[in-house]
Short mmCIF file of C-alpha atoms in Angstrom, two decimals:
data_model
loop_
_atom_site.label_atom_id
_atom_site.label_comp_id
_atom_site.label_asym_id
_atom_site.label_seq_id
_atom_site.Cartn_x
_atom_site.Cartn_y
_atom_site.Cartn_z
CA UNK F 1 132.17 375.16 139.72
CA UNK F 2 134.37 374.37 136.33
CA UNK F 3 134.97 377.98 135.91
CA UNK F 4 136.35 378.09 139.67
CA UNK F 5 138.37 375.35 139.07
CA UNK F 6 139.70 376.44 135.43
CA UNK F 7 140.39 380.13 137.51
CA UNK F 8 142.80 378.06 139.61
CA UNK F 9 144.54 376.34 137.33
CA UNK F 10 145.16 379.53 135.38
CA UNK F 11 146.24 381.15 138.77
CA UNK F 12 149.04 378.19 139.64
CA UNK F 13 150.10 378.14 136.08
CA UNK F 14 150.88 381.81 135.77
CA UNK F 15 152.52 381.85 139.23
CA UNK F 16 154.63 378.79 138.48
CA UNK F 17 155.61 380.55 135.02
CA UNK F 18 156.36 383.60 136.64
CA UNK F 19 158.66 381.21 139.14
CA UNK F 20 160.12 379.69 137.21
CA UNK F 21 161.07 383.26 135.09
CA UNK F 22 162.19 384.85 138.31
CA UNK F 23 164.34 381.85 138.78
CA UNK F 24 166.04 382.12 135.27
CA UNK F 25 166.62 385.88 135.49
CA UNK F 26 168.12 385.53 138.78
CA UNK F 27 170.67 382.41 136.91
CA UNK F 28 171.38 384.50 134.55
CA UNK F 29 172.12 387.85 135.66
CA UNK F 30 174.87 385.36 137.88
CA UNK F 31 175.97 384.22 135.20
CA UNK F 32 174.58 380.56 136.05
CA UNK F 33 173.33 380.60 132.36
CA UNK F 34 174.88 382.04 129.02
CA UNK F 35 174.63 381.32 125.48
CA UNK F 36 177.56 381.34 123.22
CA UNK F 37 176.56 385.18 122.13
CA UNK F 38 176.73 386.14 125.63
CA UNK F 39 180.15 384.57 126.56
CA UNK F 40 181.64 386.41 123.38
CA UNK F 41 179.39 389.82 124.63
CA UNK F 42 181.52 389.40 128.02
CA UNK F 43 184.97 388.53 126.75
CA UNK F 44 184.40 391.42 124.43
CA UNK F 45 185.52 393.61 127.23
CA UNK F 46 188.19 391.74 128.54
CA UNK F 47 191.68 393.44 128.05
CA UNK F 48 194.71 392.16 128.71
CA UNK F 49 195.55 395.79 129.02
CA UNK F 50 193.70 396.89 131.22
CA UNK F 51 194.47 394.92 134.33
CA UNK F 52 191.04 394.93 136.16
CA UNK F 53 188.55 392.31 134.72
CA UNK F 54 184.98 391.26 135.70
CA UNK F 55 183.57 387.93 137.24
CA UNK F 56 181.47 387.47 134.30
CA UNK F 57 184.27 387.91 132.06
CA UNK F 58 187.06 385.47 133.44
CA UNK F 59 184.04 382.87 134.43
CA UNK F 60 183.29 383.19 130.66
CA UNK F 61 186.69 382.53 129.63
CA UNK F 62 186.84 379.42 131.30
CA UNK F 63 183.53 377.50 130.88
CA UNK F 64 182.31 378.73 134.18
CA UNK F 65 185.74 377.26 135.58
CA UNK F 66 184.76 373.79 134.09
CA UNK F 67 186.48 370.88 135.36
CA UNK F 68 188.30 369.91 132.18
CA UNK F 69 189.55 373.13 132.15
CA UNK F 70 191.23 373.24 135.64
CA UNK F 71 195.02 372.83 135.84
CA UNK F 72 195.93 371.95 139.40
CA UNK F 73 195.42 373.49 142.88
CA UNK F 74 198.15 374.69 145.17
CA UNK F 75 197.86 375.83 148.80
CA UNK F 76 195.86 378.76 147.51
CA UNK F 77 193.71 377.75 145.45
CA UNK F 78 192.63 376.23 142.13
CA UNK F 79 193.90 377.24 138.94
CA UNK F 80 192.01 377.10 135.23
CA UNK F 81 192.81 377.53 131.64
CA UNK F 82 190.44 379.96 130.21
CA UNK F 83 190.48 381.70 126.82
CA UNK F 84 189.67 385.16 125.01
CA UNK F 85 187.87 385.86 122.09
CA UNK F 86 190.79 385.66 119.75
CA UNK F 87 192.19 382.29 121.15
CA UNK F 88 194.63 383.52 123.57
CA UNK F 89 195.47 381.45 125.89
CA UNK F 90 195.15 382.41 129.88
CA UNK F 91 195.33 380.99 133.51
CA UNK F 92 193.49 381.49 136.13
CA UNK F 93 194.17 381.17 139.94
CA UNK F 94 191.17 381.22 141.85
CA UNK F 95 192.03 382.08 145.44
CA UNK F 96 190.38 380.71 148.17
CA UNK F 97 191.29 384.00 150.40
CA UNK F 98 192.29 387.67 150.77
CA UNK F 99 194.86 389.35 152.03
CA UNK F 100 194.37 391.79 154.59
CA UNK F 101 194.51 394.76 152.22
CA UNK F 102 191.60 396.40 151.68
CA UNK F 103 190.04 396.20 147.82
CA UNK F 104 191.65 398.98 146.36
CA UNK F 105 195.21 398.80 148.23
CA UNK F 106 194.95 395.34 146.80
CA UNK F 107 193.94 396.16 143.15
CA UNK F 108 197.31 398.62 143.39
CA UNK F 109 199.53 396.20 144.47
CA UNK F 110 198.28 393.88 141.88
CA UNK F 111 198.94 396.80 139.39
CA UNK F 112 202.25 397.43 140.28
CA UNK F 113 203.10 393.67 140.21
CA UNK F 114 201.04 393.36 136.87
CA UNK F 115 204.04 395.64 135.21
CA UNK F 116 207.36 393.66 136.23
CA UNK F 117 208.22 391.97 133.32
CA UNK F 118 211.12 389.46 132.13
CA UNK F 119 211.62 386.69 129.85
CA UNK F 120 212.07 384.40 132.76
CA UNK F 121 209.05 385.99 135.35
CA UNK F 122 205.43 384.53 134.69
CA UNK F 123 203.36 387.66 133.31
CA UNK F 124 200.65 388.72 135.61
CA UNK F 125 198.07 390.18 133.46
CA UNK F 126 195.89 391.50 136.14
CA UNK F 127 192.84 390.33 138.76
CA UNK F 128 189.46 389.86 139.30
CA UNK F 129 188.27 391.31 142.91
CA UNK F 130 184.20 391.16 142.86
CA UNK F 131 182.73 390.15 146.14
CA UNK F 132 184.07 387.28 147.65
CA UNK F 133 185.43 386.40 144.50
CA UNK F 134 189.20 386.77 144.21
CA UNK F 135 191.33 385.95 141.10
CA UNK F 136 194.35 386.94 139.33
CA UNK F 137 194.99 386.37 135.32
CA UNK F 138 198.49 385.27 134.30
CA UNK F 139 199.98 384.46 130.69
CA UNK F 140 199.72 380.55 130.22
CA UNK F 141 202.51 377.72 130.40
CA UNK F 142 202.01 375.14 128.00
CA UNK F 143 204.34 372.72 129.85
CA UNK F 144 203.00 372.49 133.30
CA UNK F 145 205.58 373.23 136.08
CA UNK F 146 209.05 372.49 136.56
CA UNK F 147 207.99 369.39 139.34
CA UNK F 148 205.70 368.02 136.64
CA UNK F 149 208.85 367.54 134.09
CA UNK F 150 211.33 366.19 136.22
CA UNK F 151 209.61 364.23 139.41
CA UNK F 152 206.59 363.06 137.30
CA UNK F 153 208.21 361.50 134.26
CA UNK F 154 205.64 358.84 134.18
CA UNK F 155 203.28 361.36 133.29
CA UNK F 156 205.37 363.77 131.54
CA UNK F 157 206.14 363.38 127.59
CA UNK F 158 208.90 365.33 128.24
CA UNK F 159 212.49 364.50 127.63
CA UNK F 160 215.20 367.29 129.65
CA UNK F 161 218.16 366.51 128.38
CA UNK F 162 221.77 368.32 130.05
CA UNK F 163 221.70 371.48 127.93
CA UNK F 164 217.92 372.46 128.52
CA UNK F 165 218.74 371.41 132.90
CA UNK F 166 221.22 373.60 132.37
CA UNK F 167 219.77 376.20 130.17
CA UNK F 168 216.63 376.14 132.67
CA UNK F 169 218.80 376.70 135.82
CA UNK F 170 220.54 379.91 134.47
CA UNK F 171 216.87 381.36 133.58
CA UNK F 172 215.75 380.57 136.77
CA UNK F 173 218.71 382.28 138.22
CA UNK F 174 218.43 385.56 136.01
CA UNK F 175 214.71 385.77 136.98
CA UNK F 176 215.89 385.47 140.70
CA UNK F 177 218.79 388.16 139.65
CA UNK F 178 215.83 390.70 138.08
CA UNK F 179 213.25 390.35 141.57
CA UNK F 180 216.04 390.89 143.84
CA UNK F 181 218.10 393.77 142.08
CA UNK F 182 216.65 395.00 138.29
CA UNK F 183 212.92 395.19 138.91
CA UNK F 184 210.91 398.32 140.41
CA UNK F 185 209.30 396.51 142.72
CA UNK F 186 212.55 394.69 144.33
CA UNK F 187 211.16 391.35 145.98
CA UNK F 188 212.19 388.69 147.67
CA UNK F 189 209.99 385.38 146.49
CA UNK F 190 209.87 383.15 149.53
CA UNK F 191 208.68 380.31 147.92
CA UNK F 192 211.15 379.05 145.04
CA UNK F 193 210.59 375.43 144.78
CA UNK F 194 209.89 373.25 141.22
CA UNK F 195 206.22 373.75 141.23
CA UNK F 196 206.70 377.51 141.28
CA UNK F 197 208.48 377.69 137.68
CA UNK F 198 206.79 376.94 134.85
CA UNK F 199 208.10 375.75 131.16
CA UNK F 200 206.62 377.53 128.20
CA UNK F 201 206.79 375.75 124.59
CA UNK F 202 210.17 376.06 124.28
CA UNK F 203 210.69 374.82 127.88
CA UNK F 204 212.03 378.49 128.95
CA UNK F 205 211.64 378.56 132.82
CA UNK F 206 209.21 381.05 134.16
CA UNK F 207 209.23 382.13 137.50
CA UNK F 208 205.11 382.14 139.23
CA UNK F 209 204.04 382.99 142.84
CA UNK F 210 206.06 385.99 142.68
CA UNK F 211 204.95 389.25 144.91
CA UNK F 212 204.81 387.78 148.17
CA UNK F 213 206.90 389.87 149.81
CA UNK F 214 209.65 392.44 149.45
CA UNK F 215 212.75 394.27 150.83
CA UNK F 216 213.73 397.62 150.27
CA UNK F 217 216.46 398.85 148.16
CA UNK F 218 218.75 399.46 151.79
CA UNK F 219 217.65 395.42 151.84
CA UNK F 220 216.11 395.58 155.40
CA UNK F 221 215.17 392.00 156.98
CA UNK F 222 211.72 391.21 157.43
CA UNK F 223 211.09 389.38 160.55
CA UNK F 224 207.60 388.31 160.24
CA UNK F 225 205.06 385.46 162.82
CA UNK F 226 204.01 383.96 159.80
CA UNK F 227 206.61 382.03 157.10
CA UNK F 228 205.22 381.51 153.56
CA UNK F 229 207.09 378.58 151.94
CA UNK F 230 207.72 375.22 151.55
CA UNK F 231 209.55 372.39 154.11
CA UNK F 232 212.73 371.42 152.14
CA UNK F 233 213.11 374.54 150.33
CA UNK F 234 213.51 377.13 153.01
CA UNK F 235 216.38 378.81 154.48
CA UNK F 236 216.66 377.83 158.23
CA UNK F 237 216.72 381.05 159.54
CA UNK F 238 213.86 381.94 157.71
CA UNK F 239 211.96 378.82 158.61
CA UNK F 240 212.67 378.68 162.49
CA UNK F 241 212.95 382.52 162.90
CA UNK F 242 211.18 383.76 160.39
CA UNK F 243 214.68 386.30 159.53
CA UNK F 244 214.08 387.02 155.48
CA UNK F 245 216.52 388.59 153.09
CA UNK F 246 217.82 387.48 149.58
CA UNK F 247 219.53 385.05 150.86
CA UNK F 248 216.46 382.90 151.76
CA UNK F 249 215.69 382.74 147.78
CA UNK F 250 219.06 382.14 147.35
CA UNK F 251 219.48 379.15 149.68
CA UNK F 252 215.67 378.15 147.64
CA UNK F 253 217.60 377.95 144.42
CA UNK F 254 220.28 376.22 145.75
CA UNK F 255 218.33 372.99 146.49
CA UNK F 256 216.20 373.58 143.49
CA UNK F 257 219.41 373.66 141.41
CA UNK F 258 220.37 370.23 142.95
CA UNK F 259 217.23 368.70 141.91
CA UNK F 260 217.66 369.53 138.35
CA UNK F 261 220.48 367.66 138.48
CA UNK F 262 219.80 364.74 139.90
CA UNK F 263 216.32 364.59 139.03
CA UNK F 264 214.87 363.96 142.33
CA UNK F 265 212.85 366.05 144.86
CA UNK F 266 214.90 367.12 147.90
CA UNK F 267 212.71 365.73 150.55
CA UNK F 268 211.49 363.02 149.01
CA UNK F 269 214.95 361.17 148.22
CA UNK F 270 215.99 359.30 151.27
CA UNK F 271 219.17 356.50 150.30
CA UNK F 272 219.03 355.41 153.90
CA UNK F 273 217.60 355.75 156.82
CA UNK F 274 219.83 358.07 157.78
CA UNK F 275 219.20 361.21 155.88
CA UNK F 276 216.22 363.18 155.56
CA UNK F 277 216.47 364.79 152.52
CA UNK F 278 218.72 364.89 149.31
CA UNK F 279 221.10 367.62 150.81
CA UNK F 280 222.10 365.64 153.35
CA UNK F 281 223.37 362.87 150.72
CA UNK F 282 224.92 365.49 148.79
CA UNK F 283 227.11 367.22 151.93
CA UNK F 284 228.32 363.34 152.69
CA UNK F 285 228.79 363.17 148.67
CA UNK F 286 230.88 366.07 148.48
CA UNK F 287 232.78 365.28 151.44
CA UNK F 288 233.75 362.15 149.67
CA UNK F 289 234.26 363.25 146.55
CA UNK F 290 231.64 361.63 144.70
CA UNK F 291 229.76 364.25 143.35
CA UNK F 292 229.43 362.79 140.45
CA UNK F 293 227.57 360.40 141.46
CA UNK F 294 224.35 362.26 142.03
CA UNK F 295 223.43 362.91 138.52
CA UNK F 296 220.44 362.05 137.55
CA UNK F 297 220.61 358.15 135.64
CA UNK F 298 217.72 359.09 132.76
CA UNK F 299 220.85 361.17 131.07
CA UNK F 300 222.80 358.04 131.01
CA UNK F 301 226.10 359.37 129.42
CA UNK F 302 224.77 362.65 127.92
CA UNK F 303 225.95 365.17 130.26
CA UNK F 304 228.99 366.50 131.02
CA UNK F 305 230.65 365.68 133.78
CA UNK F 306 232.63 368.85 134.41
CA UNK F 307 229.82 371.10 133.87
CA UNK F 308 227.32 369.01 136.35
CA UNK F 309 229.85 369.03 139.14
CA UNK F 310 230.54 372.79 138.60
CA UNK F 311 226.37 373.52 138.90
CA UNK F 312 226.56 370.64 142.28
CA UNK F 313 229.30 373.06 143.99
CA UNK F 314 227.10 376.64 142.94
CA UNK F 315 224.11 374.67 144.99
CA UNK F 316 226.20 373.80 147.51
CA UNK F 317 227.69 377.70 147.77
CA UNK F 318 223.52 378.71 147.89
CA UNK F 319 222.88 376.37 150.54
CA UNK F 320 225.41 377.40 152.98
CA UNK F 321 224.25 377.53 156.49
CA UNK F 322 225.41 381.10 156.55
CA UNK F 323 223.45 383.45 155.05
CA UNK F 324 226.50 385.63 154.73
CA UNK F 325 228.31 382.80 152.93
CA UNK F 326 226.02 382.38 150.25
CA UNK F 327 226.40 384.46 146.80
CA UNK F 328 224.04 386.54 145.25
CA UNK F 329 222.15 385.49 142.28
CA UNK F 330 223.16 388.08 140.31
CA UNK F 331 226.83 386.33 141.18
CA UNK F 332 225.45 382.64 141.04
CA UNK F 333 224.16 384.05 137.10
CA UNK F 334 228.19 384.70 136.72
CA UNK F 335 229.39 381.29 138.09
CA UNK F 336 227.09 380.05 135.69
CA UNK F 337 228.07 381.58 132.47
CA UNK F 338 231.33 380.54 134.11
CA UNK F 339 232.59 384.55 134.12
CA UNK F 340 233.14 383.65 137.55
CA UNK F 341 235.33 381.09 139.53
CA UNK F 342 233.94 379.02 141.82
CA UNK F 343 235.00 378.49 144.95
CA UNK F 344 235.21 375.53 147.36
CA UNK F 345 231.59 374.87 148.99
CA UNK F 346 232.45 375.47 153.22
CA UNK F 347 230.50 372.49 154.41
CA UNK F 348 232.10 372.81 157.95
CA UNK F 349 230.21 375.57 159.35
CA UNK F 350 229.00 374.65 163.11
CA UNK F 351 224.90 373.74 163.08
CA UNK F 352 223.05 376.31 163.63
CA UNK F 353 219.98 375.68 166.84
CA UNK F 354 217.62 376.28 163.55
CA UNK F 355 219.18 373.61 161.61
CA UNK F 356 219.26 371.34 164.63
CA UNK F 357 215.42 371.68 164.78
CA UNK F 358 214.50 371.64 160.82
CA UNK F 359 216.34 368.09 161.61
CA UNK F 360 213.36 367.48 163.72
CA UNK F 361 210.91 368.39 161.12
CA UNK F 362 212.42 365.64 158.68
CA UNK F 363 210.93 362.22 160.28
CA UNK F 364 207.65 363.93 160.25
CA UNK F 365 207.46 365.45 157.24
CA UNK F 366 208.26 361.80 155.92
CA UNK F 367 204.91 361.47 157.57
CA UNK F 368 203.09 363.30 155.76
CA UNK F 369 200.29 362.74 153.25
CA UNK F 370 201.41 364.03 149.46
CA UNK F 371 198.99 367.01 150.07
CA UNK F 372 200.43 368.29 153.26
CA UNK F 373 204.15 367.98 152.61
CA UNK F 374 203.65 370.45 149.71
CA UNK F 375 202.23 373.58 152.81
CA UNK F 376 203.17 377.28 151.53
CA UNK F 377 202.61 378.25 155.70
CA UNK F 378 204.12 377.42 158.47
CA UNK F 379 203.45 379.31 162.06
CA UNK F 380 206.68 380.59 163.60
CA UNK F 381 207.60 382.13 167.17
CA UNK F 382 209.71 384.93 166.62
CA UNK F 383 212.87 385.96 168.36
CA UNK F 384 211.89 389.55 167.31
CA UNK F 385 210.04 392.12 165.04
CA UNK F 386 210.50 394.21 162.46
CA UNK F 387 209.97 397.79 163.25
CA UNK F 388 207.57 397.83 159.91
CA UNK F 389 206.16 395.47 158.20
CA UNK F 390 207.95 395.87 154.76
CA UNK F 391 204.78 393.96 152.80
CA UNK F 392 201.35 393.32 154.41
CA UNK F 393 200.31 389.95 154.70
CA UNK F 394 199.14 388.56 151.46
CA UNK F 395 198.26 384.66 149.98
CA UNK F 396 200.27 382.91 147.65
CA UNK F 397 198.20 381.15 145.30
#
């Protein structure tokens, strides 16, 4: 009878020790469990060359995307600081979806993306396509986003003074300038807003979220049912009608530019009741000619008057109701640098039925909770298509 019993004991033990082996081989061939020899095994192959990069490698990079190391999380999903072998620094964006592309058209476009590079362009590294599992490796900001800086001063350490606003806005501009006319790949962004460009240690603006979409060099439109961007920043005929060229980034960059000066976000500033959004004060500002008025307070006396008013009229040129009547970044870059005389902003031109229903959007976007008022998508009804789709559908992130 004892040796019956001590046969079952011996029986449970050995299955619950081959359990509970099963269980940790299973954790760690996912990569649920590592030591520190195995994270350094995987980042061993990690390249920044190479483009293409493993699960097991990026998840060992960042702690197994540990909470302390997570940066923020957009429309798209979540991004993470993670970091090789030899202490370079990385981000992450984890996406929560795919495009429609299959793997391997995907991995290409990523590839092709992955090799546009310029001082003021975020440097996409490469991506991570395993599964479900979806991410893309870019170079790392040390000082957060744009937004971060000049909405969120309570929590920002830093000080932008009037040369670095205005050093910032012409490197936004020439980043604009290379996507539209310089790169290989040329692109239009769709989504320009302050939490899109990042500052680096020396606070040198980098465009991110690049690659959403592109025109070709004849710079066809892209009419598309589905309008990637964000309320406040987008052109109305791209909003209402979905109708994308240059111009749309253009307009983008306009009311960015305003913000930098005056140091408020564009649909969050309201001075009365009566206006929806900081353009609208600045059109009744201009038409008065108090321009100067708008500057942002924090610079006190340590700006130049001149030179603020002269970047208030260039965002007031970008966000002309006309598409036709706006400049070119590549010309904005000029009127800048001041190569280029600026002319009188045309705030005359007759509402347009798209602006007439943006107004609509404003008292309930003034509605909406901090999370939702920030949406990269919005769905559109077309007045027409595009004979081709110019770029497939793809996520920001």
């Amino acid at each position: 009878m004892g040796k019956k019993y001590t046969f079952v004991a011996i029986g449970v033990v050995a299955a619950a020790l081959c359990l509970s082996l099963l269980i940790l081989g299973i954790a760690w061939k996912r990569g649920y469990i590592a030591d520190q020899n195995s994270r350094e095994k995987d980042l061993r192959g990690m390249d920044l060359q190479t483009g293409v990069f493993t699960y097991r490698q990026i998840k060992a990079a960042t702690d197994s995307f540990a909470d302390s190391n997570k940066l923020g999380e957009g429309g798209f999903g979540s991004v993470y600081m993670g970091r090789l072998l030899d202490g370079t620094p990385i981000a992450v964006k984890k996406l929560s979806s795919k495009s429609k592309q299959g793997n391997r058209e995907f991995v290409n476009e990523i590839g092709m993306i992955a090799g546009i590079q310029h001082p003021n362009v975020v440097r996409l590294y490469g991506c991570c396509v395993e599964g479900n599992h979806l991410l893309l490796v870019y170079e790392y900001m040390e000082n957060n986003s744009l937004a971060h800086a000049l909405f969120e001063h309570n929590n920002s350490k830093l000080e932008i003074d009037w040369p670095t606003r205005q050093r910032i806005c012409v490197g936004i501009a020439k980043g604009l300038t290379f996507l539209h006319e310089d790169s290989v790949l040329k692109m239009v962004h769709r989504d320009i807003k302050a939490t899109n460009v990042l500052l680096d240690a020396d606070l040198t603006p980098k465009i991110s979220d690049f690659g959403l979409a592109k025109l070709d060099e004849e710079e066809n439109t892209h009419i598309t049912t589905r309008v990637a961007g964000t309320i406040g920043y987008m052109a109305p005929e791209y909003a209402l009608r979905g109708y994308l060229t240059y111009k749309a980034d253009v307009y983008s960059f306009g009311v960015l530019a305003l913000e930098i000066v005056v140091g408020k976000s564009n649909m969050k500033y309201r001075p009365t009741e009566d206006y929806y959004c900081l353009l609208d004060w600045v059109v009744v500002l201009q038409q008065k000619g108090r321009l100067i008025e708008l500057v942002d307070p924090r610079l006190g006396s340590e700006f130049n008057k001149k030179e603020a008013v002269r970047m208030i009229k260039i965002a007031l040129l970008c966000t002309n109701k006309a598409p036709a009547l706006r400049p070119t970044m590549s010309e904005v870059v000029n009127m800048l640098d001041g190569r280029t005389k600026i002319k009188e902003p045309n705030m005359n031109v007759i509402m347009s039925e798209e602006e007439l229903m943006l107004k609509e959007i404003g008292p309930k976007f003034h509605e909406m909770k901090p999370h939702e008022s920030d949406q990269t998508e919005i769905s559109i009804e077309p007045t027409a298509f595009s004979s081709h789709d110019l770029y497939p559908d793809s996520q920001n992130f």
